[in-house]
Amino acid sequence: MEQGHGHHAQAGHGGHDHHAHDHGHGHAHGHGHSHAPARFGRAFALGIGLNTAFVLIEAGYGVAANSMALLADAGHNLSDVLGLVVAWAATVLGRRRPSDRFTYGLRGSSILAALFNAVFLLVACGAIALEAVQRFHDPAPVAEATVMVVAAIGIAINGATAWLFASGRKGDINIRGAYLHMAADAAVSAGVVVAGLVILLTGWTWLDPVVSLVIVALIVWGTWGLLRDSVAMSLAAVPPGIDARAVRRFLAERPGVSEVHDLHIWPMSTTETALTAHLVMAGGFPGNAFLAESAALIEQRFGIAHATLQIEEAGGPACALAPDHVV
């Protein structure tokens, strides 16, 4: 019997007490997915170090050059440093072993980290926008050359940091959050360079707060998807990319299955997914081989590595969880 699938089946609610359980849980669910964030440890450390140094430099020059755009960018970069710290902490906590209280370990901390990052960025946007609007009423001279040089350094640092996380952005919204922040920062820094050049040529100081508001719009646009996905995951929604109806069809078409009910699919973390379902089978418990094969196919087709299947005999006592509206 295959190890690591965590599948379990039993005749429920008055049926025969057949059951089978796989004892290979310790060997990670997801066949490497849960270990993927571990390889980003160096990326997090390097990204945090580079961006912390840049925030200090950028804030100092922002004050010296009297540039709201530089200070806004420094504030956003500071929020990204905090975001990287939270995301990194979540990947470390996610590798903690399960306990009697936290039976999934702390895998869910990666979902909380993504949610925190999204909310924190939106709060930072409000502060930047408020300051920028106030600048329209009280425009100030800007040291354009300083702004352009510092922002150009930002393009290099943020671009390099984003590249460190690029490979993991599709499979983990926690890593995606880190990548999006850094990529947006690189684009924003490019905007600051362009604004500095235009101000230098035209003297339009009002362009400085305008760039700040453009920065805010970019951050909100880039963060909205992260907020939506992290809130959905926090509410145990079916993860993006998994078709619950296709999973139900697959289970219903398994040999001997006459009905599927109480199907639940939810994220254990930003990279791992769990499933439970009740299968009604006329022949009763079909044996461990059926469970092993079903779990392997569920992982292969849908990426769900932690499947628990309960078998119920057709014609037995009605399952209290069978109706669709019952949870």
Coordinates of C-alpha atoms in Angstrom, one line a residue:
M1 CA 0.0 0.0 0.0
E2 CA 1.4 3.4 -0.9
Q3 CA 2.6 5.6 1.9
G4 CA 2.0 9.2 2.5
H5 CA -1.5 9.6 1.2
G6 CA -3.3 9.6 4.6
H7 CA -6.3 7.9 3.2
H8 CA -8.8 6.3 5.5
A9 CA -12.0 4.4 4.8
Q10 CA -14.6 2.9 6.9
A11 CA -18.2 1.8 6.7
G12 CA -20.1 4.6 8.4
H13 CA -23.3 5.1 10.4
G14 CA -24.2 1.6 11.3
G15 CA -22.5 -0.2 8.4
H16 CA -19.9 -3.0 8.9
D17 CA -16.9 -1.8 10.8
H18 CA -14.4 -2.4 8.0
H19 CA -11.7 0.2 7.9
A20 CA -8.2 0.7 6.5
H21 CA -5.7 3.4 7.4
D22 CA -2.3 4.3 6.0
H23 CA 0.3 5.0 8.6
G24 CA 2.8 6.9 6.4
H25 CA 1.8 10.4 7.4
G26 CA 5.2 11.5 8.6
H27 CA 6.6 11.4 5.2
A28 CA 5.3 14.6 3.9
H29 CA 2.0 15.2 2.0
G30 CA 2.3 16.6 -1.4
H31 CA 5.4 14.7 -2.5
G32 CA 7.7 17.6 -2.2
H33 CA 5.2 20.5 -2.3
S34 CA 5.5 21.1 1.4
H35 CA 9.3 21.3 1.1
A36 CA 9.3 23.7 -1.8
P37 CA 9.3 26.9 0.3
A38 CA 12.3 25.6 2.2
R39 CA 14.5 26.2 -0.8
F40 CA 13.6 29.9 -0.7
G41 CA 15.3 30.4 2.7
R42 CA 18.3 32.0 1.1
A43 CA 16.1 34.1 -1.2
F44 CA 14.3 35.5 1.8
A45 CA 17.5 36.2 3.7
L46 CA 19.1 38.0 0.8
G47 CA 15.9 39.9 -0.1
I48 CA 15.4 41.1 3.4
G49 CA 19.0 42.2 3.8
L50 CA 19.1 44.1 0.4
N51 CA 15.7 45.8 0.9
T52 CA 16.4 46.8 4.5
A53 CA 19.6 48.5 3.4
F54 CA 17.8 50.2 0.5
V55 CA 14.9 51.4 2.7
L56 CA 17.4 53.2 5.0
I57 CA 19.2 54.8 2.0
E58 CA 16.0 55.7 0.2
A59 CA 14.3 57.2 3.3
G60 CA 17.4 59.3 4.1
Y61 CA 17.7 60.6 0.6
G62 CA 13.9 61.2 0.4
V63 CA 14.1 63.5 3.4
A64 CA 17.3 65.2 2.0
A65 CA 15.8 65.6 -1.4
N66 CA 12.3 66.6 -0.1
S67 CA 10.7 63.9 -2.4
M68 CA 7.4 62.5 -1.4
A69 CA 7.8 59.9 -4.2
L70 CA 11.0 58.6 -2.7
L71 CA 9.5 58.5 0.8
A72 CA 6.4 56.8 -0.5
D73 CA 8.6 54.2 -2.2
A74 CA 10.7 53.8 1.0
G75 CA 7.5 53.2 3.0
H76 CA 6.3 50.6 0.6
N77 CA 9.7 48.9 0.6
L78 CA 9.6 48.8 4.4
S79 CA 6.3 47.1 4.2
D80 CA 7.8 44.6 1.8
V81 CA 10.6 43.9 4.2
L82 CA 8.0 43.2 6.9
G83 CA 6.1 41.1 4.3
L84 CA 9.2 39.1 3.4
V85 CA 9.8 38.5 7.2
V86 CA 6.2 37.3 7.7
A87 CA 6.3 35.1 4.6
W88 CA 9.7 33.6 5.6
A89 CA 8.4 32.9 9.1
A90 CA 5.4 31.1 7.7
T91 CA 7.5 28.8 5.6
V92 CA 9.6 27.9 8.7
L93 CA 6.5 27.4 10.9
G94 CA 4.9 25.3 8.1
R95 CA 7.6 22.7 8.6
R96 CA 6.8 22.2 12.3
R97 CA 5.7 18.7 13.2
P98 CA 2.0 18.1 14.0
S99 CA 1.0 18.1 17.7
D100 CA -2.0 16.9 19.7
R101 CA -3.5 20.4 19.4
F102 CA -2.3 21.4 15.9
T103 CA -2.9 18.2 14.1
Y104 CA -1.9 19.6 10.7
G105 CA 1.2 21.2 12.3
L106 CA 1.3 25.0 11.5
R107 CA 1.0 24.6 7.8
G108 CA -1.9 27.1 7.7
S109 CA 0.4 29.9 8.8
S110 CA 1.4 30.4 5.2
I111 CA -2.3 31.3 4.4
L112 CA -2.3 33.8 7.3
A113 CA 1.0 35.3 6.1
A114 CA -0.4 35.9 2.6
L115 CA -3.5 37.5 4.1
F116 CA -1.4 39.7 6.5
N117 CA 0.7 40.8 3.5
A118 CA -2.3 41.8 1.5
V119 CA -4.0 43.7 4.3
F120 CA -0.8 45.4 5.4
L121 CA 0.0 46.6 1.9
L122 CA -3.5 48.0 1.4
V123 CA -3.2 49.9 4.8
A124 CA 0.2 51.3 3.6
C125 CA -1.5 52.4 0.4
G126 CA -4.0 54.5 2.3
A127 CA -1.2 56.3 4.2
I128 CA 0.8 57.0 1.0
A129 CA -2.3 58.3 -0.8
L130 CA -3.2 60.6 2.0
E131 CA 0.2 62.1 2.1
A132 CA 0.3 62.5 -1.7
V133 CA -3.0 64.3 -1.8
Q134 CA -1.8 66.7 0.9
R135 CA 1.2 67.4 -1.3
F136 CA -1.0 68.8 -4.0
H137 CA -2.0 71.6 -1.7
D138 CA 1.5 72.3 -0.7
P139 CA 4.0 71.4 -3.5
A140 CA 7.6 71.4 -2.6
P141 CA 10.8 71.6 -4.7
V142 CA 12.4 68.2 -5.4
A143 CA 16.0 67.2 -6.0
E144 CA 15.4 65.4 -9.2
A145 CA 18.9 64.0 -9.8
T146 CA 19.0 62.4 -6.3
V147 CA 15.5 60.9 -6.8
M148 CA 16.5 59.4 -10.1
V149 CA 19.8 57.8 -8.8
V150 CA 18.2 56.3 -5.7
A151 CA 15.2 55.0 -7.6
A152 CA 17.5 53.5 -10.2
I153 CA 19.2 51.5 -7.4
G154 CA 15.8 50.4 -6.4
I155 CA 15.1 49.0 -9.8
A156 CA 18.2 46.8 -9.6
I157 CA 17.5 45.6 -6.0
N158 CA 13.8 45.0 -6.4
G159 CA 14.2 43.3 -9.8
A160 CA 16.9 41.0 -8.4
T161 CA 14.8 40.1 -5.4
A162 CA 11.7 39.4 -7.5
W163 CA 13.8 37.1 -9.7
L164 CA 14.8 35.1 -6.6
F165 CA 11.1 34.2 -6.1
A166 CA 10.0 34.0 -9.7
S167 CA 10.2 30.2 -9.9
G168 CA 7.8 29.6 -7.0
R169 CA 5.1 32.2 -7.7
K170 CA 2.7 29.9 -9.5
G171 CA 2.4 27.1 -6.9
D172 CA 2.3 29.1 -3.6
I173 CA 0.5 32.3 -3.0
N174 CA 2.8 33.0 -0.1
I175 CA 5.8 33.0 -2.5
R176 CA 3.6 34.8 -5.0
G177 CA 3.0 37.6 -2.5
A178 CA 6.8 38.1 -2.1
Y179 CA 7.3 38.0 -5.9
L180 CA 4.5 40.5 -6.7
H181 CA 5.7 43.0 -4.1
M182 CA 9.2 43.0 -5.5
A183 CA 8.2 43.0 -9.1
A184 CA 5.8 45.9 -8.5
D185 CA 8.5 47.8 -6.6
A186 CA 10.8 47.5 -9.6
A187 CA 8.2 48.9 -11.9
V188 CA 7.4 51.7 -9.4
S189 CA 11.0 52.6 -9.1
A190 CA 11.1 52.9 -12.9
G191 CA 8.2 55.3 -12.7
V192 CA 10.0 57.4 -10.1
V193 CA 13.0 57.6 -12.5
V194 CA 10.8 58.8 -15.3
A195 CA 9.0 61.3 -13.0
G196 CA 12.4 62.7 -11.8
L197 CA 13.5 63.2 -15.4
V198 CA 10.3 65.0 -16.4
I199 CA 10.4 67.3 -13.3
L200 CA 14.0 68.0 -14.2
L201 CA 13.1 69.0 -17.7
T202 CA 9.8 70.8 -17.0
G203 CA 9.8 71.9 -13.4
W204 CA 6.4 70.3 -12.8
T205 CA 6.7 69.6 -9.1
W206 CA 3.1 68.4 -9.0
L207 CA 4.2 65.3 -10.8
D208 CA 5.8 64.0 -7.6
P209 CA 2.5 63.4 -5.7
V210 CA 1.0 62.1 -9.0
V211 CA 3.7 59.4 -9.2
S212 CA 2.9 58.6 -5.5
L213 CA -0.8 58.0 -6.4
V214 CA 0.2 55.9 -9.4
I215 CA 2.4 53.8 -7.0
V216 CA -0.7 53.3 -4.8
A217 CA -2.8 52.3 -7.8
L218 CA -0.2 49.7 -8.9
I219 CA 0.1 48.3 -5.4
V220 CA -3.7 48.0 -5.0
W221 CA -4.0 46.4 -8.4
G222 CA -1.3 43.9 -7.7
T223 CA -2.5 43.1 -4.2
W224 CA -6.2 42.6 -4.9
G225 CA -5.8 39.1 -6.3
L226 CA -3.6 38.1 -3.3
L227 CA -6.2 39.5 -0.9
R228 CA -9.0 37.6 -2.7
D229 CA -7.1 34.3 -2.8
S230 CA -5.8 34.5 0.8
V231 CA -9.3 35.4 2.2
A232 CA -10.8 32.5 0.2
M233 CA -8.1 30.1 1.6
S234 CA -8.7 31.3 5.1
L235 CA -12.4 30.4 4.7
A236 CA -11.4 26.9 3.5
A237 CA -12.5 27.5 -0.1
V238 CA -11.5 25.0 -2.7
P239 CA -8.0 26.2 -3.9
P240 CA -7.7 27.9 -7.3
G241 CA -6.9 25.4 -10.0
I242 CA -9.0 22.6 -8.5
D243 CA -12.3 21.8 -10.1
A244 CA -14.6 20.4 -7.3
R245 CA -17.1 19.1 -9.8
A246 CA -14.4 17.3 -11.7
V247 CA -13.2 15.7 -8.4
R248 CA -16.8 14.7 -7.6
R249 CA -17.2 13.1 -11.1
F250 CA -14.0 11.2 -10.7
L251 CA -15.0 9.8 -7.4
A252 CA -18.5 8.9 -8.7
E253 CA -17.0 7.0 -11.6
R254 CA -14.7 4.9 -9.5
P255 CA -15.6 1.2 -9.8
G256 CA -18.5 0.1 -7.5
V257 CA -19.4 3.7 -6.3
S258 CA -23.1 4.5 -6.6
E259 CA -23.1 7.8 -4.8
V260 CA -20.7 10.5 -3.5
H261 CA -21.7 12.9 -0.7
D262 CA -20.1 15.1 2.1
L263 CA -17.2 16.0 -0.3
H264 CA -14.9 18.7 1.1
I265 CA -11.7 20.1 -0.4
W266 CA -9.8 22.7 1.4
P267 CA -6.2 24.1 1.7
M268 CA -4.0 22.8 4.6
S269 CA -1.5 25.5 3.6
T270 CA -0.7 27.6 0.5
T271 CA 0.8 24.5 -1.2
E272 CA -1.1 21.5 0.3
T273 CA -4.7 20.4 -0.1
A274 CA -6.9 18.0 1.8
L275 CA -10.0 16.1 0.8
T276 CA -12.7 14.1 2.6
A277 CA -15.6 12.3 1.0
H278 CA -18.2 9.6 1.7
L279 CA -18.5 6.9 -1.0
V280 CA -21.6 4.7 -1.1
M281 CA -20.8 1.2 -2.5
A282 CA -23.2 -1.6 -3.0
G283 CA -20.4 -4.2 -2.3
G284 CA -19.3 -2.5 1.0
F285 CA -15.7 -2.0 1.8
P286 CA -13.7 -2.7 -1.3
G287 CA -10.3 -3.3 0.3
N288 CA -7.1 -1.3 0.8
A289 CA -6.0 -1.6 -2.8
F290 CA -9.0 0.5 -3.9
L291 CA -8.1 3.2 -1.4
A292 CA -4.5 3.3 -2.3
E293 CA -5.3 3.5 -6.0
S294 CA -8.0 6.2 -5.5
A295 CA -5.6 8.3 -3.4
A296 CA -2.8 8.0 -5.9
L297 CA -5.1 9.0 -8.8
I298 CA -6.5 12.0 -6.8
E299 CA -3.0 13.2 -6.2
Q300 CA -1.9 12.6 -9.7
R301 CA -4.9 14.3 -11.4
F302 CA -5.8 17.1 -8.9
G303 CA -2.7 17.6 -6.8
I304 CA -4.6 16.6 -3.6
A305 CA -2.2 14.6 -1.5
H306 CA -4.2 14.2 1.7
A307 CA -7.4 12.3 0.8
T308 CA -9.7 10.6 3.3
L309 CA -12.4 8.4 1.9
Q310 CA -15.2 6.9 4.0
I311 CA -17.0 3.9 2.6
E312 CA -20.8 3.3 3.3
E313 CA -22.8 0.3 2.2
A314 CA -25.7 0.9 -0.1
G315 CA -29.0 0.2 1.6
G316 CA -27.6 0.7 5.1
P317 CA -28.7 3.4 7.6
A318 CA -29.0 6.8 5.9
C319 CA -25.9 9.0 6.4
A320 CA -26.8 12.2 8.4
L321 CA -24.3 14.1 6.2
A322 CA -25.7 13.0 2.9
P323 CA -27.9 16.0 2.1
D324 CA -26.0 18.8 0.2
H325 CA -27.0 21.5 2.6
V326 CA -25.6 19.6 5.6
V327 CA -22.0 20.4 6.6

